Coordinates of C-alpha atoms in Angstrom, one line a residue:
M1 CA 0.0 0.0 0.0
T2 CA 1.3 3.5 -0.9
T3 CA 2.4 5.5 2.0
L4 CA 0.7 8.9 2.3
T5 CA 1.5 12.0 4.3
V6 CA -1.1 13.7 6.3
S7 CA -1.3 16.3 3.5
G8 CA -1.5 13.5 1.0
R9 CA -4.4 11.8 2.8
V10 CA -6.3 15.1 2.8
A11 CA -5.7 15.4 -1.0
Q12 CA -6.7 11.8 -1.5
I13 CA -10.1 12.2 0.1
L14 CA -10.8 15.4 -1.6
S15 CA -10.0 13.8 -5.0
S16 CA -13.1 11.6 -4.5
Y17 CA -15.3 14.8 -4.3
L18 CA -13.7 17.3 -6.6
S19 CA -11.3 17.9 -9.5
D20 CA -10.2 21.5 -9.2
V21 CA -8.2 23.4 -6.6
F22 CA -7.5 27.2 -6.7
G23 CA -4.8 28.8 -4.5
V24 CA -1.6 30.4 -3.7
M25 CA 1.3 28.2 -2.6
G26 CA 3.1 28.8 0.8
N27 CA 4.8 27.0 3.6
G28 CA 1.6 25.8 5.1
N29 CA 0.1 24.1 2.0
V30 CA 3.1 23.2 -0.2
Y31 CA 2.9 19.5 0.7
F32 CA -0.8 19.4 0.1
L33 CA -0.3 21.0 -3.4
D34 CA 2.4 18.5 -4.2
A35 CA 0.1 15.6 -3.3
A36 CA -2.8 17.1 -5.2
E37 CA -0.8 17.3 -8.3
K38 CA 0.3 13.7 -8.0
L39 CA -3.3 12.7 -7.6
G40 CA -4.2 14.5 -10.8
L41 CA -6.2 17.4 -9.3
R42 CA -6.2 20.4 -11.6
F43 CA -4.5 23.4 -9.8
S44 CA -5.2 26.9 -11.0
A45 CA -2.8 29.4 -9.5
V46 CA -4.2 32.8 -8.4
R47 CA -2.3 35.8 -7.2
H48 CA -4.2 36.8 -4.0
E49 CA -5.4 34.4 -1.4
G50 CA -8.9 35.8 -1.4
A51 CA -9.1 34.7 -5.0
A52 CA -8.6 31.1 -4.0
I53 CA -12.0 30.9 -2.2
A54 CA -13.8 33.3 -4.6
A55 CA -12.7 31.2 -7.6
A56 CA -13.8 27.9 -5.8
D57 CA -17.1 29.6 -4.9
A58 CA -17.8 30.7 -8.5
Y59 CA -16.8 27.3 -9.8
Y60 CA -19.6 25.8 -7.7
R61 CA -22.1 28.5 -8.7
T62 CA -21.4 27.9 -12.4
S63 CA -21.1 24.1 -12.5
G64 CA -22.8 22.8 -9.4
R65 CA -19.6 20.9 -8.6
L66 CA -17.5 21.3 -5.4
A67 CA -14.0 22.9 -5.6
A68 CA -11.4 23.8 -3.1
G69 CA -9.3 26.8 -2.4
T70 CA -6.0 26.6 -0.6
T71 CA -3.7 29.1 1.3
T72 CA -0.9 29.0 3.7
Y73 CA -1.3 29.8 7.4
G74 CA -1.4 33.2 8.9
P75 CA -1.4 36.0 6.4
G76 CA -2.4 33.7 3.6
Y77 CA -5.4 32.6 5.6
T78 CA -6.4 36.1 6.7
N79 CA -6.2 37.4 3.2
A80 CA -8.9 34.9 2.2
L81 CA -11.5 36.0 4.9
T82 CA -13.7 38.3 2.8
A83 CA -14.2 35.7 0.2
L84 CA -14.8 33.1 2.9
A85 CA -17.5 35.3 4.5
E86 CA -19.2 35.8 1.1
A87 CA -19.4 32.0 0.6
V88 CA -20.9 31.5 4.1
Q89 CA -23.4 34.3 3.6
A90 CA -24.4 33.1 0.1
Q91 CA -24.7 29.4 1.3
I92 CA -22.1 28.1 -1.2
P93 CA -20.4 24.8 -0.4
V94 CA -16.7 25.4 -0.7
V95 CA -13.6 24.0 1.0
L96 CA -10.6 26.0 2.2
V97 CA -7.5 23.9 2.8
T98 CA -5.0 25.8 4.8
G99 CA -1.9 25.4 7.0
D100 CA -2.2 26.1 10.7
A101 CA -0.2 26.4 13.8
P102 CA 1.8 23.3 14.8
T103 CA 0.3 20.9 17.4
T104 CA 3.0 21.9 19.8
G105 CA 1.5 25.3 20.2
A106 CA 1.1 28.7 18.5
R107 CA 4.2 30.5 17.2
P108 CA 4.6 34.3 17.7
W109 CA 3.2 34.9 14.3
D110 CA 0.2 32.5 14.5
V111 CA -3.4 33.6 15.1
D112 CA -6.4 31.6 16.3
Q113 CA -7.7 30.7 12.8
A114 CA -10.5 28.5 14.1
A115 CA -11.9 31.4 16.2
I116 CA -11.7 33.7 13.2
A117 CA -13.6 31.2 11.0
A118 CA -16.2 30.7 13.7
G119 CA -16.8 34.5 13.8
L120 CA -17.6 34.3 10.1
G121 CA -19.9 31.3 10.5
A122 CA -17.5 28.8 9.0
A123 CA -16.6 25.5 10.8
T124 CA -13.0 24.4 11.0
F125 CA -11.9 20.8 10.8
T126 CA -8.3 20.3 12.0
V127 CA -6.9 17.1 10.8
T128 CA -4.8 14.7 12.9
R129 CA -2.2 12.1 12.0
D130 CA -4.5 9.3 13.0
A131 CA -7.7 10.6 11.3
A132 CA -6.7 12.9 8.5
G133 CA -9.0 11.0 6.0
S134 CA -12.1 10.7 8.2
I135 CA -11.9 14.3 9.3
T136 CA -11.5 15.5 5.7
R137 CA -14.5 13.5 4.7
Q138 CA -16.5 14.8 7.6
A139 CA -15.6 18.4 6.6
V140 CA -16.7 17.9 3.0
E141 CA -19.9 16.2 3.9
Y142 CA -20.7 19.0 6.3
A143 CA -20.1 21.6 3.5
L144 CA -22.4 19.8 1.1
T145 CA -25.1 19.0 3.6
K146 CA -25.2 22.5 5.2
R147 CA -24.4 24.4 1.9
T148 CA -21.7 26.4 3.5
A149 CA -17.9 27.0 3.5
V150 CA -15.6 24.9 5.7
V151 CA -12.0 25.1 6.6
I152 CA -9.7 22.0 6.6
A153 CA -6.7 23.0 8.7
I154 CA -3.4 21.0 8.5
P155 CA -1.1 21.7 11.5
Y156 CA 2.4 22.7 10.2
D157 CA 4.3 20.0 12.1
L158 CA 2.0 17.2 10.7
A159 CA 1.9 18.3 7.0
A160 CA 4.8 16.0 5.8
L161 CA 4.5 13.2 8.4
E162 CA 3.2 9.8 7.4
A163 CA -0.5 9.4 7.9
A164 CA -1.9 6.5 9.8
D165 CA -3.9 3.8 7.9
E166 CA -7.6 4.3 8.1
E167 CA -10.6 2.1 7.2
L168 CA -12.8 4.7 5.6
P169 CA -16.5 4.0 4.7
A170 CA -17.8 5.1 1.3
P171 CA -19.0 8.7 1.1
S172 CA -22.5 9.0 2.6
A173 CA -25.3 9.5 0.1
R174 CA -27.1 12.8 0.4
M175 CA -30.7 11.8 0.0
V176 CA -33.6 14.1 -0.9
T177 CA -36.6 12.9 1.2
D178 CA -40.1 12.5 -0.2
D179 CA -41.5 12.9 3.3
V180 CA -42.8 16.4 3.0
D181 CA -44.9 18.2 5.6
G182 CA -48.6 17.6 5.6
G183 CA -49.0 21.3 5.1
L184 CA -48.9 20.7 1.4
G185 CA -52.6 19.8 1.5
Q186 CA -53.4 23.4 2.7
V187 CA -51.0 24.7 -0.1
A188 CA -52.9 22.7 -2.7
R189 CA -56.2 24.1 -1.5
L190 CA -54.9 27.7 -1.6
L191 CA -53.5 27.2 -5.1
A192 CA -56.6 25.5 -6.4
G193 CA -58.7 28.5 -5.3
A194 CA -56.4 31.2 -6.6
K195 CA -57.7 33.6 -9.2
R196 CA -54.4 35.3 -9.9
P197 CA -51.6 32.9 -8.8
L198 CA -47.9 33.7 -9.0
I199 CA -45.0 31.2 -8.7
L200 CA -41.8 32.9 -7.7
A201 CA -38.7 30.7 -7.9
G202 CA -35.3 31.2 -6.3
R203 CA -31.9 29.7 -6.4
G204 CA -33.1 26.8 -4.1
A205 CA -35.5 25.8 -6.9
H206 CA -32.7 25.9 -9.4
L207 CA -30.3 23.8 -7.2
A208 CA -33.1 21.3 -6.6
G209 CA -33.8 20.9 -10.4
A210 CA -37.4 21.9 -9.8
S211 CA -37.9 23.8 -13.1
P212 CA -39.9 21.0 -14.9
E213 CA -42.3 20.5 -12.0
L214 CA -42.8 24.2 -11.3
R215 CA -43.4 25.0 -15.0
E216 CA -46.0 22.2 -15.2
L217 CA -47.6 23.4 -11.9
A218 CA -47.8 27.0 -13.3
D219 CA -49.4 25.7 -16.6
R220 CA -52.0 23.7 -14.7
L221 CA -52.9 26.6 -12.5
G222 CA -52.6 29.3 -15.2
A223 CA -50.1 31.0 -12.9
V224 CA -47.8 33.8 -14.0
T225 CA -44.1 33.1 -13.0
A226 CA -41.1 35.1 -12.0
G227 CA -37.6 34.4 -10.6
T228 CA -35.1 36.0 -8.3
A229 CA -31.9 37.3 -9.9
L230 CA -30.2 34.0 -9.0
A231 CA -33.0 32.0 -10.7
L232 CA -33.2 34.2 -13.8
N233 CA -35.2 32.6 -16.6
L234 CA -35.6 29.4 -14.6
L235 CA -39.4 29.5 -15.3
E236 CA -39.3 31.3 -18.6
G237 CA -42.2 30.5 -20.9
E238 CA -45.9 31.2 -20.9
G239 CA -46.8 33.8 -18.3
Y240 CA -43.2 34.6 -17.4
L241 CA -42.9 38.1 -15.9
G242 CA -39.1 38.3 -15.6
V243 CA -37.0 39.0 -12.6
A244 CA -38.6 40.0 -9.3
G245 CA -37.2 43.0 -7.4
G246 CA -35.3 46.1 -8.4
F247 CA -33.9 44.6 -11.6
G248 CA -37.4 44.0 -13.0
T249 CA -39.7 46.4 -14.9
D250 CA -42.4 48.4 -13.1
T251 CA -45.0 46.7 -15.2
A252 CA -43.9 43.3 -14.1
A253 CA -43.7 44.4 -10.5
G254 CA -47.3 45.8 -10.7
L255 CA -48.6 42.4 -11.9
M256 CA -46.8 40.6 -9.2
G257 CA -48.4 42.9 -6.7
E258 CA -51.8 41.9 -7.9
A259 CA -51.4 38.2 -7.3
D260 CA -53.8 36.8 -4.8
V261 CA -51.8 33.7 -4.0
V262 CA -48.0 33.6 -4.3
L263 CA -46.0 30.3 -4.2
V264 CA -42.4 31.1 -3.3
A265 CA -40.2 28.1 -4.1
G266 CA -36.6 28.1 -2.9
A267 CA -36.3 31.9 -2.4
S268 CA -35.5 33.6 0.8
L269 CA -37.4 36.8 -0.1
S270 CA -34.6 39.2 0.5
A271 CA -35.2 43.0 0.7
F272 CA -34.0 43.3 -2.9
T273 CA -36.4 40.7 -4.2
M274 CA -39.3 42.2 -2.2
R275 CA -38.5 45.7 -3.5
F276 CA -38.0 46.7 0.1
G277 CA -41.5 45.6 1.1
H278 CA -43.4 46.9 -2.0
L279 CA -43.4 43.9 -4.4
L280 CA -46.4 41.9 -3.1
G281 CA -49.9 43.3 -2.4
P282 CA -51.0 43.6 1.2
D283 CA -53.8 41.1 0.7
S284 CA -51.7 38.5 -1.1
T285 CA -51.4 35.0 0.5
V286 CA -47.8 34.1 0.5
I287 CA -46.7 30.4 0.6
Q288 CA -43.0 29.5 1.0
I289 CA -41.5 26.1 0.3
D290 CA -37.8 26.0 1.3
T291 CA -35.3 23.7 2.8
A292 CA -34.9 26.2 5.7
L293 CA -36.5 25.1 9.0
Q294 CA -38.8 28.1 9.3
P295 CA -40.1 31.1 7.2
T296 CA -37.4 33.5 6.1
H297 CA -39.7 36.5 5.8
P298 CA -42.6 37.9 8.0
R299 CA -44.9 38.1 4.9
V300 CA -45.0 34.3 4.7
D301 CA -48.5 33.0 5.7
T302 CA -48.0 29.3 5.0
F303 CA -44.6 27.6 5.2
V304 CA -43.5 24.1 4.2
S305 CA -39.9 22.9 4.9
A306 CA -39.2 20.7 1.9
D307 CA -37.1 20.4 -1.3
A308 CA -38.7 22.4 -4.0
K309 CA -38.7 19.7 -6.6
T310 CA -40.2 17.1 -4.3
A311 CA -42.9 19.4 -3.0
A312 CA -43.8 20.6 -6.5
G313 CA -44.2 16.9 -7.6
H314 CA -46.5 16.3 -4.6
L315 CA -48.6 19.4 -5.5
L316 CA -49.0 18.2 -9.1
R317 CA -50.4 14.9 -7.9
M318 CA -52.7 16.7 -5.4
L319 CA -54.0 19.0 -8.1
E320 CA -54.6 16.4 -10.8
G321 CA -58.3 17.3 -10.9
V322 CA -57.9 21.0 -11.5
A323 CA -59.4 22.1 -14.8
S324 CA -57.2 23.4 -17.6
P325 CA -56.6 27.2 -17.1
D326 CA -57.2 27.8 -20.8
A327 CA -60.9 27.1 -20.1
G328 CA -61.1 29.3 -17.0
R329 CA -59.8 32.2 -15.1
G330 CA -56.2 31.2 -15.3
G331 CA -56.0 31.7 -19.0
A332 CA -57.5 35.2 -18.6
W333 CA -54.9 36.1 -15.9
R334 CA -52.0 35.1 -18.2
A335 CA -53.6 36.9 -21.2
E336 CA -53.9 40.0 -19.2
A337 CA -50.3 39.7 -18.0
R338 CA -49.0 39.2 -21.6
K339 CA -51.0 42.3 -22.8
R340 CA -49.8 44.6 -20.1
L341 CA -46.2 43.5 -20.4
A342 CA -46.3 44.1 -24.2
E343 CA -47.8 47.5 -23.7
G344 CA -46.0 48.6 -20.6
P345 CA -42.6 50.4 -20.6
A346 CA -39.4 48.3 -20.8
H347 CA -36.2 49.3 -19.1
H348 CA -35.0 52.7 -20.0
S349 CA -32.9 52.4 -23.2
G350 CA -30.5 55.1 -22.2
S351 CA -29.4 58.4 -23.8
E352 CA -27.2 59.0 -26.8
E353 CA -25.6 62.0 -25.1
T354 CA -24.8 62.8 -21.4
A355 CA -23.8 66.1 -19.8
D356 CA -20.1 65.0 -19.3
G357 CA -19.9 63.3 -22.8
R358 CA -19.3 59.8 -21.3
L359 CA -21.3 56.7 -22.2
D360 CA -24.8 56.1 -20.7
P361 CA -24.4 52.7 -19.0
R362 CA -27.9 51.7 -20.1
S363 CA -27.3 52.3 -23.8
L364 CA -23.8 50.6 -23.4
A365 CA -25.4 47.5 -21.8
T366 CA -28.0 47.3 -24.6
A367 CA -25.3 47.6 -27.3
L368 CA -23.1 45.0 -25.5
D369 CA -26.0 42.5 -25.4
A370 CA -26.1 42.6 -29.2
V371 CA -22.3 42.3 -29.6
L372 CA -21.4 39.6 -27.0
P373 CA -21.6 35.9 -28.0
E374 CA -25.0 34.4 -27.4
R375 CA -23.4 31.5 -25.6
R376 CA -22.2 33.3 -22.5
T377 CA -21.7 32.9 -18.8
V378 CA -21.8 36.2 -16.9
V379 CA -19.9 36.9 -13.7
Q380 CA -21.2 40.1 -12.1
D381 CA -19.0 41.8 -9.4
G382 CA -20.7 44.0 -6.7
G383 CA -21.2 47.7 -7.1
H384 CA -23.6 50.3 -8.5
F385 CA -23.6 48.8 -12.0
L386 CA -24.6 45.3 -10.9
G387 CA -28.1 45.5 -12.3
W388 CA -27.2 46.3 -15.9
A389 CA -26.4 42.6 -16.8
P390 CA -29.6 41.0 -15.4
M391 CA -31.7 44.0 -16.7
Y392 CA -30.3 44.3 -20.3
W393 CA -28.4 41.1 -21.2
N394 CA -29.8 37.8 -22.4
I395 CA -28.8 35.2 -19.8
P396 CA -30.7 32.0 -20.7
R397 CA -29.9 29.8 -17.7
P398 CA -29.6 30.6 -13.9
Q399 CA -26.1 29.1 -13.8
D400 CA -25.0 31.6 -16.5
L401 CA -25.3 34.5 -14.1
V402 CA -22.9 34.4 -11.2
M403 CA -23.6 37.4 -9.0
V404 CA -20.9 37.7 -6.3
G405 CA -20.6 40.1 -3.5
T406 CA -24.4 40.6 -3.0
A407 CA -24.6 38.3 0.0
Y408 CA -21.8 40.1 2.0
Q409 CA -22.1 43.4 0.3
T410 CA -18.6 43.3 -1.1
I411 CA -16.9 44.6 -4.3
G412 CA -13.6 43.3 -5.7
L413 CA -14.3 39.6 -6.0
G414 CA -15.2 39.7 -9.7
L415 CA -11.9 38.9 -11.3
A416 CA -11.2 36.0 -8.9
S417 CA -14.7 34.7 -9.4
A418 CA -14.2 34.9 -13.2
V419 CA -11.2 32.5 -12.8
G420 CA -13.4 29.9 -11.2
A421 CA -16.2 30.3 -13.6
A422 CA -13.8 30.1 -16.6
R423 CA -12.5 26.8 -15.3
A424 CA -16.1 25.5 -14.9
V425 CA -17.3 26.5 -18.4
E426 CA -16.9 23.4 -20.6
D427 CA -19.2 23.8 -23.5
G428 CA -17.6 26.6 -25.6
R429 CA -19.3 29.5 -23.8
T430 CA -17.6 32.8 -23.5
L431 CA -17.0 34.0 -20.0
V432 CA -18.1 37.6 -19.5
L433 CA -17.0 39.6 -16.4
A434 CA -18.8 42.8 -15.6
S435 CA -17.0 45.0 -13.1
G436 CA -16.6 48.5 -11.9
D437 CA -13.3 50.4 -11.9
G438 CA -13.1 50.4 -8.0
G439 CA -13.7 46.6 -7.7
F440 CA -11.5 45.9 -10.6
L441 CA -8.6 47.7 -9.0
M442 CA -9.1 45.7 -5.8
G443 CA -8.7 42.4 -7.6
L444 CA -6.3 43.6 -10.3
S445 CA -3.6 41.0 -9.5
D446 CA -5.9 38.3 -10.7
L447 CA -6.4 39.7 -14.2
E448 CA -3.3 37.7 -15.0
S449 CA -4.9 34.6 -13.5
L450 CA -8.0 35.0 -15.7
I451 CA -5.9 35.5 -18.8
G452 CA -4.2 32.2 -18.0
A453 CA -7.4 30.3 -17.1
A454 CA -9.9 31.4 -19.7
S455 CA -10.1 30.0 -23.2
S456 CA -12.6 32.8 -24.1
A457 CA -13.4 35.8 -21.9
V458 CA -14.6 39.3 -22.2
V459 CA -14.1 41.8 -19.3
V460 CA -16.4 44.7 -19.3
I461 CA -15.3 47.5 -17.0
Y462 CA -17.9 50.2 -16.2
N463 CA -15.3 52.9 -15.6
D464 CA -16.8 56.0 -14.1
A465 CA -13.6 57.1 -12.3
A466 CA -15.4 56.8 -9.0
Y467 CA -17.1 54.5 -6.4
G468 CA -20.4 55.0 -8.1
A469 CA -22.8 53.8 -5.4
E470 CA -21.2 56.2 -2.9
I471 CA -21.4 59.1 -5.3
H472 CA -25.1 58.5 -5.6
Q473 CA -25.9 57.7 -2.0
Y474 CA -23.6 60.2 -0.2
G475 CA -22.3 62.7 -2.7
S476 CA -25.9 63.5 -3.5
Q477 CA -26.4 64.4 0.2
G478 CA -23.6 67.0 0.0
L479 CA -20.9 64.9 1.6
T480 CA -17.4 65.4 0.2
E481 CA -16.8 63.4 -2.9
K482 CA -12.9 63.3 -2.6
P483 CA -12.7 59.8 -1.1
M484 CA -15.3 58.6 -3.6
L485 CA -13.3 59.5 -6.7
I486 CA -10.7 57.4 -8.5
P487 CA -8.1 58.7 -10.9
E488 CA -9.0 57.5 -14.4
V489 CA -7.0 54.3 -15.0
D490 CA -6.0 53.1 -18.5
F491 CA -7.2 49.5 -17.9
S492 CA -6.7 48.8 -21.6
G493 CA -3.0 49.5 -21.3
V494 CA -2.7 47.3 -18.2
A495 CA -4.6 44.5 -19.9
R496 CA -2.3 44.6 -23.0
A497 CA 0.8 44.5 -20.7
L498 CA -0.5 41.2 -19.2
G499 CA -1.3 39.6 -22.5
A500 CA -4.9 40.4 -23.2
E501 CA -6.4 42.2 -26.2
S502 CA -8.2 45.4 -25.2
A503 CA -9.7 48.7 -26.2
I504 CA -10.9 51.9 -24.6
I505 CA -14.7 52.3 -25.3
R506 CA -15.6 56.0 -25.4
S507 CA -18.5 55.6 -27.9
L508 CA -20.7 52.8 -29.0
E509 CA -18.8 52.8 -32.3
D510 CA -15.7 51.8 -30.4
L511 CA -17.3 48.4 -29.7
S512 CA -16.2 47.5 -33.2
A513 CA -12.9 46.4 -31.7
L514 CA -14.7 43.9 -29.6
T515 CA -16.8 42.8 -32.5
D516 CA -13.7 42.2 -34.6
W517 CA -12.2 40.1 -31.8
I518 CA -15.3 38.0 -31.5
D519 CA -15.5 37.5 -35.3
A520 CA -11.9 36.3 -35.3
G521 CA -12.8 33.5 -33.0
A522 CA -13.1 35.1 -29.5
R523 CA -10.0 33.3 -28.2
G524 CA -8.2 34.5 -25.2
T525 CA -9.2 37.5 -23.2
F526 CA -10.6 40.9 -24.3
V527 CA -10.8 43.8 -21.9
A528 CA -13.3 46.6 -22.8
D529 CA -12.4 49.7 -20.7
C530 CA -15.8 51.5 -21.0
R531 CA -15.8 55.1 -20.0
I532 CA -19.3 55.7 -18.5
T533 CA -21.0 58.6 -16.9
A534 CA -21.6 58.8 -13.2
S535 CA -24.8 60.9 -13.7
V536 CA -27.1 57.9 -14.3
R537 CA -28.4 56.3 -11.1
A538 CA -29.6 52.7 -11.3
P539 CA -33.3 52.2 -10.4
W540 CA -32.5 49.5 -7.8
L541 CA -30.2 52.0 -6.0
S542 CA -32.9 54.7 -6.0
E543 CA -35.3 52.1 -4.4
W544 CA -32.6 51.3 -1.8
M545 CA -32.0 55.0 -1.0
A546 CA -35.8 55.7 -0.7
A547 CA -36.2 52.7 1.7
S548 CA -33.2 53.9 3.8
Q549 CA -34.6 57.4 4.0
A550 CA -38.0 56.0 5.0
A551 CA -36.4 53.8 7.7
K552 CA -34.5 56.9 9.1
A553 CA -37.7 58.9 9.1
A554 CA -39.5 56.2 11.0
V555 CA -36.7 56.0 13.7
A556 CA -36.8 59.8 14.0
C557 CA -40.5 59.8 14.7

């Protein structure tokens, strides 16, 4: 039997769950990376430790498959914390393999890494010489079952020591139970009696593979459908209203507000989805089906803790006797929705000219949608511009929109996330990263990583020479804008220096450079440094600002 080190045992167990590792090599993980390479795991080097976790996170969001990030102990570990917090908040299964203090005790430069992880909500599994394999398997199963990030810590003095032999059972099967709560009977009765039903799907429905059942359920009821930003187009078809929340149109939001019964499948009903309390009508009956143990929003009237796919299948059987909506009220509700959507205003198309002569981001987004390859996977960094992709771009499948930073309210994870998504894309799609100039500068070291990892990638930088959200939120109140401004950076020049093709986009005609690159085969990485105006405020941000002002006024009263 082949002798394995403790690091080798960790890598061996991980190899039965995953194929990709992202990271930065250091003293604490060098033996792990050596073993991972020998076992055939694909290692993608990144240039900042935060990118190790962000890339593994985005790999999962894009492919549905687990990946690992790896760092050394100490500063390598603490550099990864923001991305680790984002994964925890977003409920993304991801594994961080890191070095740690030796078993003999902390050195002067060590920190209590397990305590730090606990503060972020991540569990730490510290391997031992006798149980490196079983502890690693326990950690991975925990991540997959709980849908969260975990840390596997390898003490420095054990990393290269021989691991003890272990009799390890096969990985446990993660079963989806059919034993759903009896409350589905009440749900079926509410849906059967609905005159204007709405089915709203979230990422939980996507992860459960519930789209076929929910579509059939909507057709049977004559329900209109919608999705959160993370379930975009999951229920696209007859009666589809689009995205719920600040990225949707006012017409669609108005229709959702008129629904009498709302079935929420696998969505948490965040403030953004709920348009800060204004999405659903006050008399709507709200049903939530989710794997959570209790309702996630006070508007929920009936809650069932269940897998969305299983529950939808049960509801279909319960509603077998419901008449075809084409012959009744359901067909009229969908017809009305279609008519109002067709006649109502779409998203603002933008302006040809702005006061400062820079591009209107709305017209730029519209033009980019026509230029970018149809087969695309979009990674969206956090920032003021984050709504332009889901509002203006064609994104056919939920897994083709990777929105990072929204859970933890971060910017700067976009480039690192694009590395992971690029590794996960396997069907010839072009990876498209949308980022602001502030966030792009934060993650700039990993532009080189993306250029190395992507076979076809377009980077769109919404460059307004500012932190745009802060300009609109606080500059508009008269606060000093000096800390909010960024000297204009020539990202195109930086990109060329690192080996990408690029162009500065000052007018829509300048997009011809991107078109030529795509027509030539779209191979490698193209960086479009788009000079946009800071004078256009995104509608979702206006809603946020109005809600914040209302909350302050309520406190003052």
